[in-house]
Amino acid sequence: MPGFHSSLYFGSVMHHRLRPREHRLRYGIFYLLLDLDEIDALADRLRLFSHNRFNLFSLHDADHGEGTAISPRDRIEQHLQEAGIESNGPIRLLAMPRILGYAFNPLSIYFCHRRDNSLSAIFYEVNNTFGQRHNYLIPVPRDAKAPIRQESRKSFYVSPFMTTDMAYSFSVVPPGKNLSVSVIGRDSQGPLIVARLSATRQDLTDAALARAFCAYPLLTLKVIAGIYWEAFRIWLKGIRLQERPAPPVRPVTLGRDGDAANTGSRKDATNVLR
């Protein structure tokens, strides 16, 4: 929509488990990129999108955050300030909306900016299928260039087929004409799983939302159904369930700039992502 930074992104999600049995999946998908300062104005102008009420597409604050009454922007700003990260610029949320009242986002991403619009941090919000949620907050150096590389220890149980004794490496091309987010999960033996989102921007209009619904009807229901279907396929391959630990006490795990890692680690990541 003219005059707005919010937009639509159409693309695909790929997951590739490397061991002890290979398992690969790829699905078509779309996301909304929503500037948190534009959401109410968008809801006023778009017929097919609403904020905190039912529509074909909607964003409900309760689908994100820690279940408090604080606004999404104030919540993210609070986490940034607690971590000592410069903020007070635009915050843009990449997530799937509710579709006909239902949403499930395995991963939502907040792109947090300084006052001068430079990217200051990326905030990863992770949901598992057990009704739990956790966040990873990682600063972005002022001179960082895409792809942005980041790292964090894993502290939250997501897949029932993997332990939390792992680390994540992220490689991100922030939203522009295109965006991509790649994640490598590593354990003591090396890379175990690779996930990648690749997508292309389109203007956010009612016509584009209608096309998205026709192309991916009931997408959010398909996401949760697909998670259980792929879990069943993995189980059939002989990969067994891991015990689920208690969730982290603190809602946010702080990560670090991945370019601080050694060169060998970066080459390893590049090879896995090819």
Tab-separated table of N, CA, C and O in Angstrom, residues 28-134:
chain	number	residue	atom	x	y	z
A	28	GLY	N	5.160	-24.072	0.058
A	28	GLY	CA	4.885	-22.700	-0.312
A	28	GLY	C	4.211	-21.981	0.843
A	28	GLY	O	3.443	-22.590	1.615
A	29	ILE	N	4.469	-20.677	0.961
A	29	ILE	CA	3.992	-19.951	2.133
A	29	ILE	C	3.939	-18.455	1.835
A	29	ILE	O	4.527	-17.995	0.853
A	30	PHE	N	3.220	-17.697	2.664
A	30	PHE	CA	3.316	-16.241	2.595
A	30	PHE	C	3.329	-15.680	4.010
A	30	PHE	O	2.822	-16.296	4.951
A	31	TYR	N	3.938	-14.524	4.145
A	31	TYR	CA	4.033	-13.825	5.426
A	31	TYR	C	3.598	-12.377	5.239
A	31	TYR	O	3.697	-11.831	4.147
A	32	LEU	N	3.159	-11.767	6.340
A	32	LEU	CA	2.979	-10.322	6.392
A	32	LEU	C	4.190	-9.712	7.094
A	32	LEU	O	4.663	-10.242	8.100
A	33	LEU	N	4.694	-8.622	6.551
A	33	LEU	CA	5.661	-7.790	7.253
A	33	LEU	C	4.891	-6.562	7.722
A	33	LEU	O	4.440	-5.759	6.898
A	34	LEU	N	4.724	-6.416	9.028
A	34	LEU	CA	3.889	-5.367	9.590
A	34	LEU	C	4.722	-4.426	10.436
A	34	LEU	O	5.325	-4.841	11.436
A	35	ASP	N	4.775	-3.171	10.036
A	35	ASP	CA	5.375	-2.142	10.875
A	35	ASP	C	4.432	-1.933	12.059
A	35	ASP	O	3.247	-1.644	11.874
A	36	LEU	N	4.945	-2.089	13.277
A	36	LEU	CA	4.070	-2.027	14.447
A	36	LEU	C	3.391	-0.677	14.599
A	36	LEU	O	2.339	-0.577	15.234
A	37	ASP	N	3.949	0.380	14.008
A	37	ASP	CA	3.326	1.703	14.074
A	37	ASP	C	2.259	1.900	13.001
A	37	ASP	O	1.566	2.927	13.003
A	38	GLU	N	2.134	0.939	12.084
A	38	GLU	CA	1.187	1.085	10.972
A	38	GLU	C	-0.041	0.179	11.096
A	38	GLU	O	-0.973	0.284	10.298
A	39	ILE	N	-0.040	-0.716	12.078
A	39	ILE	CA	-1.054	-1.779	12.107
A	39	ILE	C	-2.468	-1.230	12.159
A	39	ILE	O	-3.351	-1.658	11.399
A	40	ASP	N	-2.727	-0.286	13.045
A	40	ASP	CA	-4.097	0.236	13.154
A	40	ASP	C	-4.514	0.997	11.906
A	40	ASP	O	-5.672	0.914	11.466
A	41	ALA	N	-3.594	1.739	11.298
A	41	ALA	CA	-3.916	2.455	10.064
A	41	ALA	C	-4.205	1.467	8.940
A	41	ALA	O	-5.110	1.688	8.122
A	42	LEU	N	-3.449	0.375	8.894
A	42	LEU	CA	-3.710	-0.655	7.884
A	42	LEU	C	-5.089	-1.274	8.092
A	42	LEU	O	-5.838	-1.503	7.133
A	43	ALA	N	-5.427	-1.556	9.344
A	43	ALA	CA	-6.731	-2.148	9.635
A	43	ALA	C	-7.874	-1.224	9.231
A	43	ALA	O	-8.947	-1.685	8.827
A	44	ASP	N	-7.656	0.086	9.323
A	44	ASP	CA	-8.680	1.043	8.917
A	44	ASP	C	-8.838	1.096	7.393
A	44	ASP	O	-9.948	1.322	6.885
A	45	ARG	N	-7.751	0.882	6.666
A	45	ARG	CA	-7.783	1.047	5.208
A	45	ARG	C	-8.066	-0.241	4.454
A	45	ARG	O	-8.569	-0.209	3.330
A	46	LEU	N	-7.722	-1.380	5.034
A	46	LEU	CA	-7.908	-2.658	4.351
A	46	LEU	C	-9.207	-3.321	4.805
A	46	LEU	O	-9.507	-3.374	5.996
A	47	ARG	N	-9.953	-3.845	3.863
A	47	ARG	CA	-11.195	-4.524	4.204
A	47	ARG	C	-10.955	-5.942	4.708
A	47	ARG	O	-11.761	-6.472	5.482
A	48	LEU	N	-9.871	-6.565	4.262
A	48	LEU	CA	-9.631	-7.981	4.577
A	48	LEU	C	-8.681	-8.196	5.745
A	48	LEU	O	-8.348	-9.329	6.071
A	49	PHE	N	-8.234	-7.122	6.385
A	49	PHE	CA	-7.294	-7.228	7.505
A	49	PHE	C	-7.804	-6.423	8.687
A	49	PHE	O	-8.258	-5.286	8.532
A	50	SER	N	-7.717	-7.019	9.893
A	50	SER	CA	-8.138	-6.335	11.118
A	50	SER	C	-7.105	-6.550	12.216
A	50	SER	O	-6.291	-7.479	12.148
A	51	HIS	N	-7.188	-5.698	13.220
A	51	HIS	CA	-6.312	-5.780	14.392
A	51	HIS	C	-7.156	-6.121	15.612
A	51	HIS	O	-8.062	-5.373	15.979
A	52	ASN	N	-6.868	-7.265	16.209
A	52	ASN	CA	-7.546	-7.734	17.428
A	52	ASN	C	-9.043	-7.967	17.254
A	52	ASN	O	-9.808	-7.893	18.227
A	53	ARG	N	-9.465	-8.243	16.029
A	53	ARG	CA	-10.846	-8.684	15.814
A	53	ARG	C	-10.899	-9.575	14.583
A	53	ARG	O	-9.995	-9.592	13.757
A	54	PHE	N	-11.997	-10.328	14.461
A	54	PHE	CA	-12.107	-11.343	13.411
A	54	PHE	C	-12.178	-10.702	12.029
A	54	PHE	O	-12.831	-9.672	11.826
A	55	ASN	N	-11.495	-11.343	11.083
A	55	ASN	CA	-11.572	-10.977	9.672
A	55	ASN	C	-10.991	-12.139	8.887
A	55	ASN	O	-10.545	-13.143	9.457
A	56	LEU	N	-10.977	-12.026	7.571
A	56	LEU	CA	-10.306	-13.047	6.779
A	56	LEU	C	-8.852	-13.154	7.217
A	56	LEU	O	-8.324	-14.252	7.427
A	57	PHE	N	-8.189	-12.001	7.373
A	57	PHE	CA	-6.837	-11.939	7.925
A	57	PHE	C	-6.850	-10.997	9.120
A	57	PHE	O	-7.517	-9.949	9.080
A	58	SER	N	-6.106	-11.335	10.161
A	58	SER	CA	-6.035	-10.447	11.318
A	58	SER	C	-4.755	-10.691	12.097
A	58	SER	O	-4.136	-11.760	11.994
A	59	LEU	N	-4.367	-9.683	12.840
A	59	LEU	CA	-3.272	-9.806	13.796
A	59	LEU	C	-3.850	-9.578	15.179
A	59	LEU	O	-4.500	-8.563	15.423
A	60	HIS	N	-3.639	-10.541	16.072
A	60	HIS	CA	-4.077	-10.418	17.454
A	60	HIS	C	-2.847	-10.344	18.344
A	60	HIS	O	-1.958	-11.201	18.265
A	61	ASP	N	-2.797	-9.329	19.196
A	61	ASP	CA	-1.648	-9.155	20.066
A	61	ASP	C	-1.402	-10.397	20.931
A	61	ASP	O	-0.257	-10.713	21.262
A	62	ALA	N	-2.468	-11.117	21.293
A	62	ALA	CA	-2.335	-12.292	22.160
A	62	ALA	C	-1.565	-13.424	21.491
A	62	ALA	O	-1.101	-14.343	22.172
A	63	ASP	N	-1.445	-13.379	20.161
A	63	ASP	CA	-0.712	-14.432	19.455
A	63	ASP	C	0.799	-14.251	19.565
A	63	ASP	O	1.563	-15.089	19.069
A	64	HIS	N	1.216	-13.166	20.189
A	64	HIS	CA	2.642	-12.872	20.319
A	64	HIS	C	2.923	-12.375	21.738
A	64	HIS	O	2.018	-11.979	22.461
A	65	GLY	N	4.181	-12.399	22.114
A	65	GLY	CA	4.566	-11.861	23.411
A	65	GLY	C	4.383	-12.833	24.555
A	65	GLY	O	4.184	-14.034	24.354
A	66	GLU	N	4.419	-12.293	25.777
A	66	GLU	CA	4.391	-13.120	26.979
A	66	GLU	C	3.034	-13.106	27.680
A	66	GLU	O	2.931	-13.413	28.865
A	67	GLY	N	1.993	-12.716	26.955
A	67	GLY	CA	0.662	-12.739	27.535
A	67	GLY	C	0.357	-11.572	28.466
A	67	GLY	O	-0.575	-11.633	29.248
A	68	THR	N	1.136	-10.492	28.366
A	68	THR	CA	0.877	-9.312	29.191
A	68	THR	C	0.054	-8.305	28.406
A	68	THR	O	-0.130	-8.432	27.201
A	69	ALA	N	-0.426	-7.282	29.121
A	69	ALA	CA	-1.268	-6.270	28.483
A	69	ALA	C	-0.455	-5.211	27.759
A	69	ALA	O	-1.007	-4.365	27.076
A	70	ILE	N	0.858	-5.245	27.899
A	70	ILE	CA	1.711	-4.246	27.272
A	70	ILE	C	1.620	-4.349	25.754
A	70	ILE	O	1.441	-5.446	25.205
A	71	SER	N	1.694	-3.225	25.061
A	71	SER	CA	1.576	-3.224	23.604
A	71	SER	C	2.783	-3.928	22.971
A	71	SER	O	3.868	-3.977	23.582
A	72	PRO	N	2.614	-4.490	21.769
A	72	PRO	CA	3.741	-5.191	21.134
A	72	PRO	C	4.980	-4.316	21.010
A	72	PRO	O	6.096	-4.771	21.267
A	73	ARG	N	4.808	-3.055	20.613
A	73	ARG	CA	5.976	-2.194	20.459
A	73	ARG	C	6.661	-1.933	21.797
A	73	ARG	O	7.884	-2.033	21.916
A	74	ASP	N	5.876	-1.627	22.824
A	74	ASP	CA	6.465	-1.355	24.136
A	74	ASP	C	7.159	-2.602	24.687
A	74	ASP	O	8.202	-2.492	25.353
A	75	ARG	N	6.603	-3.766	24.409
A	75	ARG	CA	7.209	-5.009	24.885
A	75	ARG	C	8.587	-5.223	24.272
A	75	ARG	O	9.564	-5.523	24.972
A	76	ILE	N	8.685	-5.057	22.943
A	76	ILE	CA	9.971	-5.255	22.278
A	76	ILE	C	10.969	-4.183	22.722
A	76	ILE	O	12.140	-4.480	22.982
A	77	GLU	N	10.514	-2.944	22.817
A	77	GLU	CA	11.392	-1.869	23.289
A	77	GLU	C	11.925	-2.173	24.687
A	77	GLU	O	13.101	-1.918	24.991
A	78	GLN	N	11.090	-2.725	25.534
A	78	GLN	CA	11.524	-3.067	26.885
A	78	GLN	C	12.633	-4.103	26.858
A	78	GLN	O	13.637	-3.978	27.579
A	79	HIS	N	12.478	-5.142	26.025
A	79	HIS	CA	13.520	-6.171	25.914
A	79	HIS	C	14.814	-5.576	25.352
A	79	HIS	O	15.916	-5.936	25.791
A	80	LEU	N	14.694	-4.690	24.375
A	80	LEU	CA	15.878	-4.059	23.799
A	80	LEU	C	16.612	-3.223	24.844
A	80	LEU	O	17.845	-3.284	24.959
A	81	GLN	N	15.869	-2.459	25.613
A	81	GLN	CA	16.484	-1.611	26.638
A	81	GLN	C	17.154	-2.456	27.712
A	81	GLN	O	18.266	-2.137	28.168
A	82	GLU	N	16.506	-3.547	28.129
A	82	GLU	CA	17.097	-4.421	29.144
A	82	GLU	C	18.395	-5.044	28.655
A	82	GLU	O	19.300	-5.318	29.450
A	83	ALA	N	18.489	-5.272	27.342
A	83	ALA	CA	19.695	-5.860	26.772
A	83	ALA	C	20.742	-4.803	26.416
A	83	ALA	O	21.835	-5.149	25.954
A	84	GLY	N	20.409	-3.519	26.604
A	84	GLY	CA	21.342	-2.452	26.281
A	84	GLY	C	21.517	-2.232	24.798
A	84	GLY	O	22.579	-1.800	24.345
A	85	ILE	N	20.460	-2.511	24.018
A	85	ILE	CA	20.518	-2.372	22.562
A	85	ILE	C	19.816	-1.087	22.153
A	85	ILE	O	18.687	-0.821	22.572
A	86	GLU	N	20.471	-0.309	21.316
A	86	GLU	CA	19.901	0.956	20.835
A	86	GLU	C	18.616	0.689	20.055
A	86	GLU	O	18.539	-0.252	19.263
A	87	SER	N	17.611	1.523	20.275
A	87	SER	CA	16.311	1.259	19.645
A	87	SER	C	15.615	2.570	19.309
A	87	SER	O	16.237	3.524	18.876
A	88	ASN	N	14.292	2.595	19.507
A	88	ASN	CA	13.439	3.777	19.274
A	88	ASN	C	13.219	4.075	17.793
A	88	ASN	O	12.744	5.161	17.451
A	89	GLY	N	13.563	3.155	16.916
A	89	GLY	CA	13.241	3.287	15.504
A	89	GLY	C	12.109	2.334	15.134
A	89	GLY	O	11.446	1.773	16.013
A	90	PRO	N	11.866	2.152	13.846
A	90	PRO	CA	10.798	1.238	13.427
A	90	PRO	C	11.034	-0.191	13.915
A	90	PRO	O	12.174	-0.654	14.011
A	91	ILE	N	9.948	-0.878	14.229
A	91	ILE	CA	9.979	-2.304	14.553
A	91	ILE	C	8.997	-2.979	13.625
A	91	ILE	O	7.811	-2.626	13.599
A	92	ARG	N	9.484	-3.940	12.850
A	92	ARG	CA	8.646	-4.593	11.837
A	92	ARG	C	8.583	-6.092	12.088
A	92	ARG	O	9.607	-6.748	12.224
A	93	LEU	N	7.361	-6.588	12.166
A	93	LEU	CA	7.090	-7.981	12.508
A	93	LEU	C	6.836	-8.794	11.252
A	93	LEU	O	5.948	-8.460	10.460
A	94	LEU	N	7.589	-9.873	11.076
A	94	LEU	CA	7.373	-10.826	9.996
A	94	LEU	C	6.684	-12.046	10.589
A	94	LEU	O	7.263	-12.771	11.410
A	95	ALA	N	5.436	-12.277	10.194
A	95	ALA	CA	4.661	-13.382	10.763
A	95	ALA	C	3.502	-13.729	9.842
A	95	ALA	O	3.103	-12.935	8.995
A	96	MET	N	2.977	-14.927	10.036
A	96	MET	CA	1.725	-15.278	9.381
A	96	MET	C	0.575	-14.702	10.203
A	96	MET	O	0.593	-14.771	11.432
A	97	PRO	N	-0.427	-14.136	9.557
A	97	PRO	CA	-1.574	-13.592	10.298
A	97	PRO	C	-2.527	-14.701	10.698
A	97	PRO	O	-2.381	-15.862	10.295
A	98	ARG	N	-3.500	-14.354	11.525
A	98	ARG	CA	-4.637	-15.257	11.689
A	98	ARG	C	-5.383	-15.308	10.356
A	98	ARG	O	-5.571	-14.288	9.701
A	99	ILE	N	-5.825	-16.487	9.986
A	99	ILE	CA	-6.658	-16.657	8.799
A	99	ILE	C	-7.962	-17.288	9.255
A	99	ILE	O	-7.966	-18.381	9.826
A	100	LEU	N	-9.050	-16.557	9.082
A	100	LEU	CA	-10.365	-16.973	9.576
A	100	LEU	C	-10.289	-17.356	11.051
A	100	LEU	O	-10.879	-18.337	11.491
A	101	GLY	N	-9.515	-16.570	11.798
A	101	GLY	CA	-9.490	-16.722	13.253
A	101	GLY	C	-8.445	-17.651	13.816
A	101	GLY	O	-8.361	-17.802	15.044
A	102	TYR	N	-7.628	-18.281	12.966
A	102	TYR	CA	-6.633	-19.231	13.497
A	102	TYR	C	-5.238	-18.861	13.032
A	102	TYR	O	-5.024	-18.536	11.858
A	103	ALA	N	-4.287	-18.954	13.967
A	103	ALA	CA	-2.884	-18.697	13.624
A	103	ALA	C	-1.977	-19.601	14.429
A	103	ALA	O	-2.262	-19.904	15.601
A	104	PHE	N	-0.917	-20.056	13.792
A	104	PHE	CA	0.192	-20.696	14.513
A	104	PHE	C	1.467	-20.326	13.778
A	104	PHE	O	1.619	-20.631	12.598
A	105	ASN	N	2.368	-19.658	14.484
A	105	ASN	CA	3.648	-19.231	13.917
A	105	ASN	C	4.783	-19.977	14.603
A	105	ASN	O	5.124	-19.652	15.747
A	106	PRO	N	5.376	-20.963	13.954
A	106	PRO	CA	6.564	-21.589	14.560
A	106	PRO	C	7.654	-20.561	14.835
A	106	PRO	O	8.352	-20.652	15.847
A	107	LEU	N	7.789	-19.580	13.926
A	107	LEU	CA	8.788	-18.537	14.086
A	107	LEU	C	8.232	-17.213	13.582
A	107	LEU	O	7.776	-17.118	12.433
A	108	SER	N	8.263	-16.209	14.441
A	108	SER	CA	7.970	-14.829	14.052
A	108	SER	C	9.241	-14.019	14.288
A	108	SER	O	9.985	-14.294	15.233
A	109	ILE	N	9.479	-13.028	13.441
A	109	ILE	CA	10.723	-12.274	13.524
A	109	ILE	C	10.420	-10.781	13.568
A	109	ILE	O	9.673	-10.263	12.735
A	110	TYR	N	11.022	-10.099	14.550
A	110	TYR	CA	10.922	-8.645	14.654
A	110	TYR	C	12.248	-8.038	14.206
A	110	TYR	O	13.307	-8.343	14.782
A	111	PHE	N	12.189	-7.158	13.210
A	111	PHE	CA	13.361	-6.423	12.756
A	111	PHE	C	13.331	-5.059	13.456
A	111	PHE	O	12.437	-4.249	13.208
A	112	CYS	N	14.293	-4.843	14.345
A	112	CYS	CA	14.298	-3.674	15.218
A	112	CYS	C	15.339	-2.668	14.727
A	112	CYS	O	16.486	-3.040	14.470
A	113	HIS	N	14.949	-1.403	14.626
A	113	HIS	CA	15.801	-0.376	14.036
A	113	HIS	C	16.123	0.743	15.016
A	113	HIS	O	15.375	1.002	15.960
A	114	ARG	N	17.232	1.408	14.736
A	114	ARG	CA	17.594	2.624	15.463
A	114	ARG	C	16.792	3.800	14.908
A	114	ARG	O	16.095	3.669	13.892
A	115	ARG	N	16.943	4.953	15.534
A	115	ARG	CA	16.235	6.151	15.072
A	115	ARG	C	16.595	6.518	13.634
A	115	ARG	O	15.793	7.091	12.901
A	116	ASP	N	17.825	6.194	13.217
A	116	ASP	CA	18.253	6.525	11.859
A	116	ASP	C	17.870	5.443	10.846
A	116	ASP	O	18.336	5.450	9.713
A	117	ASN	N	17.013	4.498	11.271
A	117	ASN	CA	16.485	3.414	10.437
A	117	ASN	C	17.488	2.289	10.167
A	117	ASN	O	17.179	1.360	9.418
A	118	SER	N	18.670	2.346	10.760
A	118	SER	CA	19.598	1.226	10.631
A	118	SER	C	19.150	0.093	11.551
A	118	SER	O	18.587	0.327	12.630
A	119	LEU	N	19.393	-1.137	11.128
A	119	LEU	CA	18.957	-2.301	11.890
A	119	LEU	C	19.825	-2.459	13.138
A	119	LEU	O	21.056	-2.509	13.049
A	120	SER	N	19.199	-2.557	14.309
A	120	SER	CA	19.947	-2.666	15.567
A	120	SER	C	19.877	-4.058	16.183
A	120	SER	O	20.766	-4.440	16.955
A	121	ALA	N	18.822	-4.818	15.874
A	121	ALA	CA	18.684	-6.148	16.464
A	121	ALA	C	17.634	-6.938	15.698
A	121	ALA	O	16.763	-6.369	15.024
A	122	ILE	N	17.715	-8.253	15.834
A	122	ILE	CA	16.676	-9.147	15.330
A	122	ILE	C	16.166	-9.955	16.516
A	122	ILE	O	16.945	-10.517	17.287
A	123	PHE	N	14.856	-9.978	16.663
A	123	PHE	CA	14.185	-10.628	17.789
A	123	PHE	C	13.391	-11.811	17.230
A	123	PHE	O	12.438	-11.622	16.476
A	124	TYR	N	13.814	-13.020	17.570
A	124	TYR	CA	13.186	-14.243	17.059
A	124	TYR	C	12.223	-14.782	18.111
A	124	TYR	O	12.626	-15.107	19.227
A	125	GLU	N	10.962	-14.904	17.747
A	125	GLU	CA	9.928	-15.404	18.658
A	125	GLU	C	9.519	-16.805	18.209
A	125	GLU	O	9.010	-16.986	17.098
A	126	VAL	N	9.746	-17.796	19.068
A	126	VAL	CA	9.556	-19.200	18.700
A	126	VAL	C	8.400	-19.797	19.490
A	126	VAL	O	8.322	-19.646	20.720
A	127	ASN	N	7.497	-20.481	18.803
A	127	ASN	CA	6.404	-21.219	19.431
A	127	ASN	C	6.597	-22.712	19.182
A	127	ASN	O	6.969	-23.116	18.078
A	128	ASN	N	6.338	-23.529	20.198
A	128	ASN	CA	6.280	-24.974	19.967
A	128	ASN	C	4.824	-25.432	20.010
A	128	ASN	O	3.908	-24.642	20.281
A	129	THR	N	4.607	-26.705	19.743
A	129	THR	CA	3.240	-27.224	19.673
A	129	THR	C	2.699	-27.623	21.041
A	129	THR	O	1.623	-28.217	21.132
A	130	PHE	N	3.438	-27.280	22.105
A	130	PHE	CA	2.997	-27.586	23.458
A	130	PHE	C	2.462	-26.336	24.162
A	130	PHE	O	2.319	-26.308	25.375
A	131	GLY	N	2.201	-25.283	23.377
A	131	GLY	CA	1.655	-24.054	23.929
A	131	GLY	C	2.664	-23.182	24.629
A	131	GLY	O	2.289	-22.301	25.409
A	132	GLN	N	3.957	-23.403	24.335
A	132	GLN	CA	5.012	-22.628	24.970
A	132	GLN	C	5.655	-21.691	23.957
A	132	GLN	O	5.620	-21.941	22.750
A	133	ARG	N	6.285	-20.626	24.472
A	133	ARG	CA	6.886	-19.600	23.616
A	133	ARG	C	8.181	-19.105	24.256
A	133	ARG	O	8.280	-18.985	25.469
A	134	HIS	N	9.176	-18.840	23.410
A	134	HIS	CA	10.449	-18.305	23.892
A	134	HIS	C	11.030	-17.392	22.819
A	134	HIS	O	10.650	-17.473	21.641
